[in-house]
Amino acid sequence: MRSNRRLRWATIPIAATMVVVLAGCTQAQLRGFMPGEPGVTNHTDRVTGLWVTSWIVLLVVGILTWGLIIWAAIAYRRRKGQTGLPVQLRYNLPIEIFYTIVPLILVLGFFAFTARDQDAIESDPGDPDVTIEVYGKRWAWDFNYLNEGPGGDGVFSPGIQAEETDGPETINYDTLPVLYLPVDQKVQIDIHTRDVLHSFFVVDFLYKKDMVPGKTNYMYFTPLKTGTYIGKCAELCGEYHSLMLFQVKVVEQDEYDDYIQSLVDAGQTGTLGEDYIVNQNQPGTEASETD
Ligand SMILES: [Cu+2]
């Protein structure tokens, strides 16, 4: 009875604190300080949801654990006149079962929700509206827009490494490689590298994928918000890794079509494909067979 009443008294300040804390939450805090804003792609809210919910569960566990530690330290502290060891408790079966099962439930829960979300993000929805081949290279990006241009042979945009400047902006954003994507269209990205491991990362899309020599990885998503987003290499790939940047412009369909046409007009038809892979010692390449 007594502990029940004590618990009831505790709920009032806890609830009041929660109300104050949550009411003062900014959008950034509610999203767990993840970059970007809600609904940038069809996957970002799912990623943010998993992140924020996991943190809430972990904080609840943390507060309970810290509370119990502090409570035990105060309630069972050595009092005046006490000598020797306190009563030693062991083989307390209910407690042992409790602290085995609770972490098990937590780990299985985190695993299940992660697997569910990963499966949703990774699965191929099929019938992409645009398919873009991305090649990472030390230290820039080439973009091949497949099935576009005359005859559907594709158009391409070769990128250069970011240029450093002395100004307040440390790099020149005007010369960054740019990937154009039409808003509200199903996008498939085929991910390759021409040399070492890189990682294709669009920060606000909350997802990245390794670019592995001799392997093609895929990313599927639908951009839902027009805007310009920063992309970067997320796998240390050498001296100028930090300058391996690009921009993603999510635009309306007609602006996207204009951009594709501008590449056609510039004579950038076809694709910059495997011919430019510089690795000579990869399984399956000519070089390794003749060596
Ligand atoms: Cu890189």
CSV table of C-alpha atoms and ligand atoms in Angstrom, one decimal:
chain,number,residue,atom,x,y,z
A,1,MET,CA,0.0,0.0,0.0
A,2,ARG,CA,2.7,2.4,1.1
A,3,SER,CA,4.8,1.9,-2.0
A,4,ASN,CA,1.7,2.2,-4.2
A,5,ARG,CA,1.0,5.6,-2.8
A,6,ARG,CA,4.6,6.6,-3.2
A,7,LEU,CA,4.5,5.5,-6.8
A,8,ARG,CA,1.3,7.5,-7.4
A,9,TRP,CA,3.0,10.6,-6.0
A,10,ALA,CA,5.9,10.1,-8.3
A,11,THR,CA,3.8,9.9,-11.4
A,12,ILE,CA,2.7,13.6,-11.0
A,13,PRO,CA,6.1,15.2,-11.2
A,14,ILE,CA,7.2,12.7,-13.9
A,15,ALA,CA,4.1,13.4,-16.0
A,16,ALA,CA,4.5,17.1,-15.5
A,17,THR,CA,8.2,16.9,-16.6
A,18,MET,CA,7.3,14.9,-19.7
A,19,VAL,CA,4.6,17.4,-20.7
A,20,VAL,CA,7.1,20.3,-20.4
A,21,VAL,CA,9.9,18.5,-22.1
A,22,LEU,CA,7.7,17.2,-25.0
A,23,ALA,CA,5.9,20.5,-25.5
A,24,GLY,CA,9.2,22.3,-25.9
A,25,CYS,CA,10.4,19.9,-28.5
A,26,THR,CA,11.5,21.3,-31.8
A,27,GLN,CA,11.0,19.5,-35.1
A,28,ALA,CA,14.7,18.6,-35.0
A,29,GLN,CA,14.4,17.0,-31.6
A,30,LEU,CA,11.3,15.1,-32.4
A,31,ARG,CA,13.2,13.6,-35.4
A,32,GLY,CA,16.1,12.6,-33.1
A,33,PHE,CA,18.4,15.2,-34.7
A,34,MET,CA,18.4,13.4,-38.0
A,35,PRO,CA,19.4,15.6,-40.9
A,36,GLY,CA,16.8,16.8,-43.4
A,37,GLU,CA,13.1,17.2,-42.9
A,38,PRO,CA,10.2,14.8,-42.9
A,39,GLY,CA,9.2,13.0,-46.1
A,40,VAL,CA,12.2,13.7,-48.3
A,41,THR,CA,11.9,10.3,-49.8
A,42,ASN,CA,9.4,7.5,-49.3
A,43,HIS,CA,11.8,5.9,-46.8
A,44,THR,CA,13.0,8.7,-44.6
A,45,ASP,CA,10.1,8.7,-42.2
A,46,ARG,CA,10.5,5.0,-41.7
A,47,VAL,CA,14.2,5.5,-40.8
A,48,THR,CA,13.5,8.4,-38.5
A,49,GLY,CA,10.7,6.3,-36.8
A,50,LEU,CA,13.0,3.4,-36.1
A,51,TRP,CA,15.7,5.8,-34.8
A,52,VAL,CA,13.4,7.8,-32.5
A,53,THR,CA,11.5,4.8,-31.1
A,54,SER,CA,14.7,3.0,-30.4
A,55,TRP,CA,16.0,5.9,-28.4
A,56,ILE,CA,12.8,6.3,-26.4
A,57,VAL,CA,12.9,2.6,-25.5
A,58,LEU,CA,16.6,2.9,-24.6
A,59,LEU,CA,16.1,6.0,-22.5
A,60,VAL,CA,13.2,4.4,-20.6
A,61,VAL,CA,15.5,1.4,-19.8
A,62,GLY,CA,18.3,3.8,-18.9
A,63,ILE,CA,16.2,5.9,-16.6
A,64,LEU,CA,14.8,2.8,-14.8
A,65,THR,CA,18.4,1.4,-14.5
A,66,TRP,CA,19.9,4.7,-13.3
A,67,GLY,CA,17.0,5.2,-10.9
A,68,LEU,CA,17.4,1.7,-9.4
A,69,ILE,CA,21.2,2.2,-9.0
A,70,ILE,CA,20.8,5.5,-7.2
A,71,TRP,CA,17.9,4.2,-5.1
A,72,ALA,CA,19.9,1.1,-4.1
A,73,ALA,CA,22.9,3.1,-3.2
A,74,ILE,CA,20.9,5.5,-1.0
A,75,ALA,CA,18.5,3.0,0.6
A,76,TYR,CA,21.1,0.4,1.4
A,77,ARG,CA,23.9,2.7,2.3
A,78,ARG,CA,26.0,1.9,5.4
A,79,ARG,CA,24.4,3.4,8.5
A,80,LYS,CA,26.0,4.5,11.6
A,81,GLY,CA,27.2,1.6,13.7
A,82,GLN,CA,27.0,-1.0,11.0
A,83,THR,CA,29.9,-3.4,10.7
A,84,GLY,CA,30.8,-6.3,8.5
A,85,LEU,CA,29.2,-7.2,5.2
A,86,PRO,CA,25.5,-6.7,4.6
A,87,VAL,CA,23.2,-9.7,3.9
A,88,GLN,CA,24.5,-11.3,0.7
A,89,LEU,CA,21.8,-12.1,-1.8
A,90,ARG,CA,22.3,-14.7,-4.5
A,91,TYR,CA,20.4,-17.3,-6.4
A,92,ASN,CA,17.4,-15.1,-6.5
A,93,LEU,CA,15.6,-16.9,-9.3
A,94,PRO,CA,12.8,-14.4,-10.1
A,95,ILE,CA,15.4,-11.6,-10.4
A,96,GLU,CA,17.7,-13.7,-12.5
A,97,ILE,CA,14.9,-14.7,-14.8
A,98,PHE,CA,13.8,-11.1,-15.1
A,99,TYR,CA,17.2,-9.7,-16.1
A,100,THR,CA,17.7,-12.5,-18.6
A,101,ILE,CA,14.3,-12.2,-20.3
A,102,VAL,CA,14.1,-8.4,-20.5
A,103,PRO,CA,17.3,-7.9,-22.4
A,104,LEU,CA,16.3,-10.8,-24.6
A,105,ILE,CA,13.0,-9.2,-25.4
A,106,LEU,CA,14.8,-5.9,-26.1
A,107,VAL,CA,17.4,-7.4,-28.5
A,108,LEU,CA,14.8,-9.4,-30.3
A,109,GLY,CA,12.6,-6.4,-30.6
A,110,PHE,CA,15.3,-4.2,-32.0
A,111,PHE,CA,16.2,-7.0,-34.4
A,112,ALA,CA,12.7,-7.5,-35.6
A,113,PHE,CA,11.9,-3.9,-36.2
A,114,THR,CA,15.3,-3.3,-37.9
A,115,ALA,CA,14.8,-6.3,-40.1
A,116,ARG,CA,11.3,-5.2,-41.0
A,117,ASP,CA,12.4,-1.7,-42.0
A,118,GLN,CA,15.5,-2.9,-43.8
A,119,ASP,CA,13.4,-5.3,-45.8
A,120,ALA,CA,11.0,-2.5,-46.8
A,121,ILE,CA,13.8,-0.2,-47.8
A,122,GLU,CA,15.9,-2.8,-49.6
A,123,SER,CA,13.2,-4.6,-51.6
A,124,ASP,CA,12.9,-3.9,-55.3
A,125,PRO,CA,9.5,-2.3,-56.0
A,126,GLY,CA,10.1,-3.0,-59.8
A,127,ASP,CA,9.2,-0.8,-62.8
A,128,PRO,CA,11.5,2.1,-62.0
A,129,ASP,CA,10.5,5.4,-63.7
A,130,VAL,CA,14.2,6.3,-63.9
A,131,THR,CA,17.3,4.1,-63.7
A,132,ILE,CA,20.6,5.9,-63.0
A,133,GLU,CA,24.0,4.3,-62.9
A,134,VAL,CA,26.4,5.9,-60.5
A,135,TYR,CA,30.1,5.3,-60.7
A,136,GLY,CA,32.3,6.3,-57.8
A,137,LYS,CA,35.9,7.1,-58.7
A,138,ARG,CA,38.7,8.7,-56.8
A,139,TRP,CA,37.4,11.4,-56.1
A,140,ALA,CA,34.2,12.2,-57.9
A,141,TRP,CA,31.1,10.7,-59.5
A,142,ASP,CA,29.9,9.8,-62.9
A,143,PHE,CA,26.1,9.6,-63.5
A,144,ASN,CA,24.6,7.6,-66.4
A,145,TYR,CA,20.9,8.2,-67.0
A,146,LEU,CA,20.0,4.9,-68.6
A,147,ASN,CA,17.2,4.6,-71.2
A,148,GLU,CA,17.2,8.3,-71.8
A,149,GLY,CA,18.3,10.3,-74.9
A,150,PRO,CA,18.1,9.3,-78.6
A,151,GLY,CA,17.4,5.6,-79.0
A,152,GLY,CA,17.3,5.2,-75.3
A,153,ASP,CA,21.0,4.6,-75.2
A,154,GLY,CA,21.4,6.8,-72.2
A,155,VAL,CA,23.0,10.2,-71.4
A,156,PHE,CA,25.9,10.8,-69.0
A,157,SER,CA,27.3,13.5,-66.8
A,158,PRO,CA,31.0,13.1,-65.8
A,159,GLY,CA,31.9,14.7,-62.4
A,160,ILE,CA,35.0,16.3,-61.0
A,161,GLN,CA,36.4,16.5,-57.5
A,162,ALA,CA,35.2,19.4,-55.4
A,163,GLU,CA,37.4,22.5,-55.7
A,164,GLU,CA,38.6,24.1,-52.5
A,165,THR,CA,38.2,27.9,-52.2
A,166,ASP,CA,39.5,30.6,-49.8
A,167,GLY,CA,36.1,32.1,-49.3
A,168,PRO,CA,33.7,31.6,-46.5
A,169,GLU,CA,32.4,28.5,-48.3
A,170,THR,CA,35.3,26.1,-48.2
A,171,ILE,CA,34.4,24.5,-51.5
A,172,ASN,CA,33.0,25.7,-54.8
A,173,TYR,CA,29.4,24.3,-55.0
A,174,ASP,CA,29.0,25.4,-58.6
A,175,THR,CA,31.4,22.8,-59.9
A,176,LEU,CA,30.2,19.8,-57.9
A,177,PRO,CA,28.8,16.9,-59.8
A,178,VAL,CA,25.0,17.0,-59.9
A,179,LEU,CA,22.6,14.2,-59.9
A,180,TYR,CA,19.1,15.2,-61.2
A,181,LEU,CA,16.0,13.2,-60.0
A,182,PRO,CA,12.4,13.8,-60.9
A,183,VAL,CA,10.1,14.3,-57.9
A,184,ASP,CA,7.5,11.6,-57.1
A,185,GLN,CA,9.0,9.1,-59.6
A,186,LYS,CA,10.3,5.7,-58.7
A,187,VAL,CA,14.1,5.8,-58.8
A,188,GLN,CA,16.5,2.9,-59.1
A,189,ILE,CA,20.2,3.6,-58.6
A,190,ASP,CA,22.8,1.1,-59.8
A,191,ILE,CA,25.9,1.5,-57.8
A,192,HIS,CA,29.4,0.8,-59.1
A,193,THR,CA,33.0,1.9,-58.5
A,194,ARG,CA,35.8,2.4,-60.9
A,195,ASP,CA,38.6,1.8,-58.3
A,196,VAL,CA,38.4,1.4,-54.6
A,197,LEU,CA,35.5,1.1,-52.1
A,198,HIS,CA,33.4,4.2,-51.9
A,199,SER,CA,30.0,4.7,-50.4
A,200,PHE,CA,27.1,6.5,-52.1
A,201,PHE,CA,25.5,8.7,-49.4
A,202,VAL,CA,22.8,11.4,-49.8
A,203,VAL,CA,22.7,12.8,-46.4
A,204,ASP,CA,19.0,13.9,-46.2
A,205,PHE,CA,17.9,10.6,-47.8
A,206,LEU,CA,19.2,9.0,-44.6
A,207,TYR,CA,20.6,6.1,-46.5
A,208,LYS,CA,24.0,5.1,-47.9
A,209,LYS,CA,25.3,2.1,-49.8
A,210,ASP,CA,28.8,0.8,-50.4
A,211,MET,CA,30.3,0.9,-53.9
A,212,VAL,CA,32.2,-2.3,-54.2
A,213,PRO,CA,34.7,-3.2,-56.9
A,214,GLY,CA,33.3,-5.9,-59.2
A,215,LYS,CA,29.8,-5.7,-57.7
A,216,THR,CA,26.6,-3.8,-58.4
A,217,ASN,CA,24.6,-2.6,-55.5
A,218,TYR,CA,21.1,-1.1,-55.8
A,219,MET,CA,19.1,1.6,-54.1
A,220,TYR,CA,15.3,2.1,-54.6
A,221,PHE,CA,13.4,5.1,-53.5
A,222,THR,CA,11.0,7.8,-54.5
A,223,PRO,CA,12.0,11.4,-53.8
A,224,LEU,CA,9.0,13.3,-52.5
A,225,LYS,CA,10.3,16.8,-52.0
A,226,THR,CA,12.0,19.1,-54.6
A,227,GLY,CA,15.2,20.6,-53.4
A,228,THR,CA,18.9,20.5,-53.5
A,229,TYR,CA,20.6,17.9,-51.2
A,230,ILE,CA,24.3,17.3,-50.5
A,231,GLY,CA,25.8,13.9,-51.3
A,232,LYS,CA,29.1,12.6,-50.2
A,233,CYS,CA,31.3,9.6,-50.2
A,234,ALA,CA,30.9,7.8,-46.9
A,235,GLU,CA,33.8,5.4,-47.1
A,236,LEU,CA,37.4,6.6,-46.6
A,237,CYS,CA,38.8,6.1,-50.0
A,238,GLY,CA,42.1,8.0,-50.0
A,239,GLU,CA,43.7,11.4,-49.8
A,240,TYR,CA,40.8,13.5,-51.2
A,241,HIS,CA,37.9,11.5,-49.8
A,242,SER,CA,36.6,14.6,-48.1
A,243,LEU,CA,36.3,16.3,-51.5
A,244,MET,CA,34.3,13.5,-53.0
A,245,LEU,CA,31.1,15.5,-52.9
A,246,PHE,CA,28.1,15.9,-55.2
A,247,GLN,CA,24.7,17.5,-55.2
A,248,VAL,CA,21.3,15.9,-55.8
A,249,LYS,CA,18.6,18.2,-57.3
A,250,VAL,CA,15.1,16.8,-57.0
A,251,VAL,CA,13.1,18.7,-59.6
A,252,GLU,CA,9.8,18.6,-61.4
A,253,GLN,CA,9.5,16.3,-64.3
A,254,ASP,CA,9.8,19.0,-67.0
A,255,GLU,CA,12.9,20.4,-65.4
A,256,TYR,CA,14.3,16.9,-65.4
A,257,ASP,CA,13.5,16.5,-69.0
A,258,ASP,CA,15.2,19.8,-69.8
A,259,TYR,CA,18.3,18.7,-68.0
A,260,ILE,CA,18.4,15.4,-69.9
A,261,GLN,CA,17.9,17.3,-73.2
A,262,SER,CA,20.8,19.6,-72.2
A,263,LEU,CA,23.1,16.6,-71.9
A,264,VAL,CA,21.9,15.4,-75.3
A,265,ASP,CA,22.6,18.8,-76.8
A,266,ALA,CA,26.1,18.7,-75.2
A,267,GLY,CA,26.7,15.5,-77.1
A,268,GLN,CA,26.9,13.5,-73.8
A,269,THR,CA,24.9,10.5,-75.2
A,270,GLY,CA,25.7,6.9,-74.3
A,271,THR,CA,27.1,5.9,-71.0
A,272,LEU,CA,30.5,6.1,-69.2
A,273,GLY,CA,30.5,2.4,-68.3
A,274,GLU,CA,32.9,-0.4,-67.4
A,275,ASP,CA,35.5,0.7,-69.9
A,276,TYR,CA,36.8,3.3,-67.4
A,277,ILE,CA,37.2,0.9,-64.5
A,278,VAL,CA,40.9,1.2,-63.6
A,279,ASN,CA,41.2,-1.9,-61.5
A,280,GLN,CA,43.4,-4.4,-63.4
A,281,ASN,CA,43.5,-7.2,-60.9
A,282,GLN,CA,39.8,-7.9,-60.3
A,283,PRO,CA,38.4,-11.4,-60.6
A,284,GLY,CA,36.8,-11.8,-64.0
A,285,THR,CA,38.8,-9.0,-65.8
A,286,GLU,CA,41.1,-9.8,-68.7
A,287,ALA,CA,44.2,-8.9,-66.8
A,288,SER,CA,43.8,-11.5,-64.1
A,289,GLU,CA,43.2,-14.2,-66.6
A,290,THR,CA,46.3,-13.4,-68.6
A,291,ASP,CA,48.6,-13.0,-65.6
B,1,CU,CU,35.2,7.8,-52.0
